[in-house]
Amino acid sequence: MEGNPRNLDDLFDSSLRLEEAHVDEGFRAGYADGLGSGREEGRQVGLKVGFQVGEELGFYRGCVDVWNSAIDADSEAFTARVRKGVKQMEELIGSYPVMEPENERVQEVMDSLRLKFRALTASMGVRLEYGGYPGSKSSEAKGIDF
């Protein structure tokens, strides 16, 4: 009978080790699946946000290009303050860290661009605002009013 308790202990030990092995295996499989799905979700969010940022930067770049063309055609039609503001906005666009999305200045530069844009349009007496791409579901496209 002395052999029975050891066999019983061995049986419980092997059962416990089997359970631990299954828990470890389940954890590893779940972790790997989570990494894969997390990467894909992160990629999708990154693409969406990157597109939205690029779209907004492109809008501001287009406005600056149009304003610079108008200034080149008749600089006297614009105050020195407006000309300086357009130049500053152009510099802000150029300073946006496009290739460094984790740069801490990303939000600061975008906020400065938005503020400068509102100040410029107000000083020119132009009613113009960025409302996102009209076909975009994520933006409440307000359109562009003149």
PDB file of C-alpha atoms in Angstrom:
ATOM      1  CA  MET A   1       0.000   0.000   0.000  1.00  0.00           C
ATOM      2  CA  GLU A   2       2.929   2.292   0.413  1.00  0.00           C
ATOM      3  CA  GLY A   3       3.246   2.401  -3.367  1.00  0.00           C
ATOM      4  CA  ASN A   4      -0.224   3.760  -3.822  1.00  0.00           C
ATOM      5  CA  PRO A   5       0.324   7.209  -2.243  1.00  0.00           C
ATOM      6  CA  ARG A   6       3.384   7.771  -4.415  1.00  0.00           C
ATOM      7  CA  ASN A   7       1.534   6.660  -7.521  1.00  0.00           C
ATOM      8  CA  LEU A   8      -1.340   8.895  -6.505  1.00  0.00           C
ATOM      9  CA  ASP A   9       1.073  11.826  -5.911  1.00  0.00           C
ATOM     10  CA  ASP A  10       2.717  11.146  -9.272  1.00  0.00           C
ATOM     11  CA  LEU A  11      -0.706  11.125 -10.911  1.00  0.00           C
ATOM     12  CA  PHE A  12      -1.613  14.489  -9.340  1.00  0.00           C
ATOM     13  CA  ASP A  13       1.788  15.964 -10.205  1.00  0.00           C
ATOM     14  CA  SER A  14       1.503  14.905 -13.830  1.00  0.00           C
ATOM     15  CA  SER A  15      -2.077  16.255 -13.969  1.00  0.00           C
ATOM     16  CA  LEU A  16      -0.924  19.553 -12.486  1.00  0.00           C
ATOM     17  CA  ARG A  17       1.993  19.784 -14.930  1.00  0.00           C
ATOM     18  CA  LEU A  18      -0.349  18.959 -17.817  1.00  0.00           C
ATOM     19  CA  GLU A  19      -2.735  21.736 -16.761  1.00  0.00           C
ATOM     20  CA  GLU A  20       0.147  24.210 -16.414  1.00  0.00           C
ATOM     21  CA  ALA A  21       1.440  23.191 -19.836  1.00  0.00           C
ATOM     22  CA  HIS A  22      -1.991  23.796 -21.385  1.00  0.00           C
ATOM     23  CA  VAL A  23      -2.317  27.170 -19.628  1.00  0.00           C
ATOM     24  CA  ASP A  24       1.146  28.199 -20.851  1.00  0.00           C
ATOM     25  CA  GLU A  25       0.397  27.015 -24.373  1.00  0.00           C
ATOM     26  CA  GLY A  26      -2.945  28.855 -24.361  1.00  0.00           C
ATOM     27  CA  PHE A  27      -1.281  32.019 -23.127  1.00  0.00           C
ATOM     28  CA  ARG A  28       1.401  31.878 -25.845  1.00  0.00           C
ATOM     29  CA  ALA A  29      -1.191  31.239 -28.568  1.00  0.00           C
ATOM     30  CA  GLY A  30      -3.451  34.032 -27.287  1.00  0.00           C
ATOM     31  CA  TYR A  31      -0.544  36.433 -26.982  1.00  0.00           C
ATOM     32  CA  ALA A  32       0.598  35.709 -30.546  1.00  0.00           C
ATOM     33  CA  ASP A  33      -2.948  36.159 -31.882  1.00  0.00           C
ATOM     34  CA  GLY A  34      -3.311  39.400 -29.926  1.00  0.00           C
ATOM     35  CA  LEU A  35      -0.068  40.753 -31.338  1.00  0.00           C
ATOM     36  CA  GLY A  36      -1.169  39.943 -34.874  1.00  0.00           C
ATOM     37  CA  SER A  37      -4.617  41.476 -34.564  1.00  0.00           C
ATOM     38  CA  GLY A  38      -3.239  44.456 -32.633  1.00  0.00           C
ATOM     39  CA  ARG A  39      -0.731  45.171 -35.372  1.00  0.00           C
ATOM     40  CA  GLU A  40      -3.419  45.017 -38.043  1.00  0.00           C
ATOM     41  CA  GLU A  41      -5.753  47.258 -36.066  1.00  0.00           C
ATOM     42  CA  GLY A  42      -2.902  49.696 -35.423  1.00  0.00           C
ATOM     43  CA  ARG A  43      -2.037  49.707 -39.111  1.00  0.00           C
ATOM     44  CA  GLN A  44      -5.640  50.487 -40.064  1.00  0.00           C
ATOM     45  CA  VAL A  45      -5.887  53.317 -37.527  1.00  0.00           C
ATOM     46  CA  GLY A  46      -2.512  54.659 -38.643  1.00  0.00           C
ATOM     47  CA  LEU A  47      -3.572  54.676 -42.294  1.00  0.00           C
ATOM     48  CA  LYS A  48      -6.808  56.469 -41.484  1.00  0.00           C
ATOM     49  CA  VAL A  49      -5.190  59.103 -39.274  1.00  0.00           C
ATOM     50  CA  GLY A  50      -2.297  59.555 -41.696  1.00  0.00           C
ATOM     51  CA  PHE A  51      -4.715  60.105 -44.568  1.00  0.00           C
ATOM     52  CA  GLN A  52      -6.696  62.665 -42.571  1.00  0.00           C
ATOM     53  CA  VAL A  53      -3.554  64.567 -41.565  1.00  0.00           C
ATOM     54  CA  GLY A  54      -2.208  64.522 -45.115  1.00  0.00           C
ATOM     55  CA  GLU A  55      -5.534  65.714 -46.444  1.00  0.00           C
ATOM     56  CA  GLU A  56      -5.639  68.644 -44.025  1.00  0.00           C
ATOM     57  CA  LEU A  57      -2.006  69.579 -44.689  1.00  0.00           C
ATOM     58  CA  GLY A  58      -2.731  69.435 -48.421  1.00  0.00           C
ATOM     59  CA  PHE A  59      -5.694  71.777 -47.984  1.00  0.00           C
ATOM     60  CA  TYR A  60      -3.535  74.314 -46.155  1.00  0.00           C
ATOM     61  CA  ARG A  61      -0.739  73.914 -48.730  1.00  0.00           C
ATOM     62  CA  GLY A  62      -3.243  74.589 -51.528  1.00  0.00           C
ATOM     63  CA  CYS A  63      -4.515  77.724 -49.786  1.00  0.00           C
ATOM     64  CA  VAL A  64      -0.978  78.998 -49.255  1.00  0.00           C
ATOM     65  CA  ASP A  65      -0.130  78.346 -52.913  1.00  0.00           C
ATOM     66  CA  VAL A  66      -3.221  80.245 -54.104  1.00  0.00           C
ATOM     67  CA  TRP A  67      -2.532  83.134 -51.739  1.00  0.00           C
ATOM     68  CA  ASN A  68       1.123  83.291 -52.813  1.00  0.00           C
ATOM     69  CA  SER A  69       0.032  83.391 -56.466  1.00  0.00           C
ATOM     70  CA  ALA A  70      -2.370  86.229 -55.701  1.00  0.00           C
ATOM     71  CA  ILE A  71       0.332  88.063 -53.747  1.00  0.00           C
ATOM     72  CA  ASP A  72       2.752  87.625 -56.670  1.00  0.00           C
ATOM     73  CA  ALA A  73       0.128  88.989 -59.060  1.00  0.00           C
ATOM     74  CA  ASP A  74      -0.677  92.054 -56.927  1.00  0.00           C
ATOM     75  CA  SER A  75       1.168  92.307 -53.643  1.00  0.00           C
ATOM     76  CA  GLU A  76      -0.380  95.712 -52.894  1.00  0.00           C
ATOM     77  CA  ALA A  77      -3.802  94.057 -52.618  1.00  0.00           C
ATOM     78  CA  PHE A  78      -2.630  92.373 -49.394  1.00  0.00           C
ATOM     79  CA  THR A  79      -1.480  93.998 -46.192  1.00  0.00           C
ATOM     80  CA  ALA A  80       2.017  93.359 -44.880  1.00  0.00           C
ATOM     81  CA  ARG A  81       0.404  91.489 -42.007  1.00  0.00           C
ATOM     82  CA  VAL A  82      -1.387  89.093 -44.387  1.00  0.00           C
ATOM     83  CA  ARG A  83       1.750  88.544 -46.465  1.00  0.00           C
ATOM     84  CA  LYS A  84       3.705  87.793 -43.281  1.00  0.00           C
ATOM     85  CA  GLY A  85       0.955  85.431 -42.094  1.00  0.00           C
ATOM     86  CA  VAL A  86       0.994  83.511 -45.378  1.00  0.00           C
ATOM     87  CA  LYS A  87       4.777  83.179 -45.108  1.00  0.00           C
ATOM     88  CA  GLN A  88       4.488  81.946 -41.512  1.00  0.00           C
ATOM     89  CA  MET A  89       1.843  79.436 -42.504  1.00  0.00           C
ATOM     90  CA  GLU A  90       4.081  78.162 -45.294  1.00  0.00           C
ATOM     91  CA  GLU A  91       6.902  77.721 -42.779  1.00  0.00           C
ATOM     92  CA  LEU A  92       4.588  75.849 -40.390  1.00  0.00           C
ATOM     93  CA  ILE A  93       3.572  73.461 -43.164  1.00  0.00           C
ATOM     94  CA  GLY A  94       7.245  72.893 -43.957  1.00  0.00           C
ATOM     95  CA  SER A  95       8.031  72.224 -40.304  1.00  0.00           C
ATOM     96  CA  TYR A  96       5.361  69.543 -39.889  1.00  0.00           C
ATOM     97  CA  PRO A  97       7.236  66.288 -39.103  1.00  0.00           C
ATOM     98  CA  VAL A  98       5.559  64.180 -41.802  1.00  0.00           C
ATOM     99  CA  MET A  99       8.050  61.342 -41.554  1.00  0.00           C
ATOM    100  CA  GLU A 100       8.043  61.332 -37.736  1.00  0.00           C
ATOM    101  CA  PRO A 101       4.444  60.605 -36.654  1.00  0.00           C
ATOM    102  CA  GLU A 102       5.527  60.007 -33.050  1.00  0.00           C
ATOM    103  CA  ASN A 103       7.236  63.405 -32.836  1.00  0.00           C
ATOM    104  CA  GLU A 104       5.825  65.379 -29.905  1.00  0.00           C
ATOM    105  CA  ARG A 105       5.504  68.500 -32.076  1.00  0.00           C
ATOM    106  CA  VAL A 106       2.912  66.944 -34.423  1.00  0.00           C
ATOM    107  CA  GLN A 107      -0.094  68.250 -32.497  1.00  0.00           C
ATOM    108  CA  GLU A 108       1.568  71.551 -31.665  1.00  0.00           C
ATOM    109  CA  VAL A 109       2.317  72.308 -35.325  1.00  0.00           C
ATOM    110  CA  MET A 110      -1.182  71.265 -36.453  1.00  0.00           C
ATOM    111  CA  ASP A 111      -2.794  73.453 -33.781  1.00  0.00           C
ATOM    112  CA  SER A 112      -0.597  76.381 -34.862  1.00  0.00           C
ATOM    113  CA  LEU A 113      -1.555  75.818 -38.495  1.00  0.00           C
ATOM    114  CA  ARG A 114      -5.264  75.807 -37.680  1.00  0.00           C
ATOM    115  CA  LEU A 115      -4.935  78.964 -35.607  1.00  0.00           C
ATOM    116  CA  LYS A 116      -2.873  80.763 -38.245  1.00  0.00           C
ATOM    117  CA  PHE A 117      -5.358  79.720 -40.950  1.00  0.00           C
ATOM    118  CA  ARG A 118      -8.310  81.134 -38.971  1.00  0.00           C
ATOM    119  CA  ALA A 119      -6.412  84.346 -38.278  1.00  0.00           C
ATOM    120  CA  LEU A 120      -5.456  84.766 -41.937  1.00  0.00           C
ATOM    121  CA  THR A 121      -8.913  84.116 -43.331  1.00  0.00           C
ATOM    122  CA  ALA A 122     -10.407  86.506 -40.769  1.00  0.00           C
ATOM    123  CA  SER A 123      -7.909  89.260 -41.588  1.00  0.00           C
ATOM    124  CA  MET A 124      -8.575  88.812 -45.314  1.00  0.00           C
ATOM    125  CA  GLY A 125     -12.317  88.845 -44.740  1.00  0.00           C
ATOM    126  CA  VAL A 126     -12.627  85.420 -46.390  1.00  0.00           C
ATOM    127  CA  ARG A 127     -15.027  82.823 -45.042  1.00  0.00           C
ATOM    128  CA  LEU A 128     -13.113  79.615 -45.635  1.00  0.00           C
ATOM    129  CA  GLU A 129     -12.720  76.576 -43.426  1.00  0.00           C
ATOM    130  CA  TYR A 130     -11.403  73.071 -43.665  1.00  0.00           C
ATOM    131  CA  GLY A 131     -14.206  70.592 -43.150  1.00  0.00           C
ATOM    132  CA  GLY A 132     -12.612  67.361 -44.258  1.00  0.00           C
ATOM    133  CA  TYR A 133     -13.026  65.471 -47.480  1.00  0.00           C
ATOM    134  CA  PRO A 134     -16.697  65.653 -48.567  1.00  0.00           C
ATOM    135  CA  GLY A 135     -16.848  61.904 -49.259  1.00  0.00           C
ATOM    136  CA  SER A 136     -15.298  61.007 -45.916  1.00  0.00           C
ATOM    137  CA  LYS A 137     -17.609  59.391 -43.377  1.00  0.00           C
ATOM    138  CA  SER A 138     -15.350  60.388 -40.510  1.00  0.00           C
ATOM    139  CA  SER A 139     -15.547  64.100 -41.125  1.00  0.00           C
ATOM    140  CA  GLU A 140     -18.527  66.334 -40.810  1.00  0.00           C
ATOM    141  CA  ALA A 141     -17.904  67.951 -44.153  1.00  0.00           C
ATOM    142  CA  LYS A 142     -19.051  71.522 -43.900  1.00  0.00           C
ATOM    143  CA  GLY A 143     -17.737  72.353 -47.318  1.00  0.00           C
ATOM    144  CA  ILE A 144     -15.871  75.456 -48.311  1.00  0.00           C
ATOM    145  CA  ASP A 145     -17.768  78.724 -48.299  1.00  0.00           C
ATOM    146  CA  PHE A 146     -16.629  81.896 -49.972  1.00  0.00           C
TER     147      PHE A 146
END
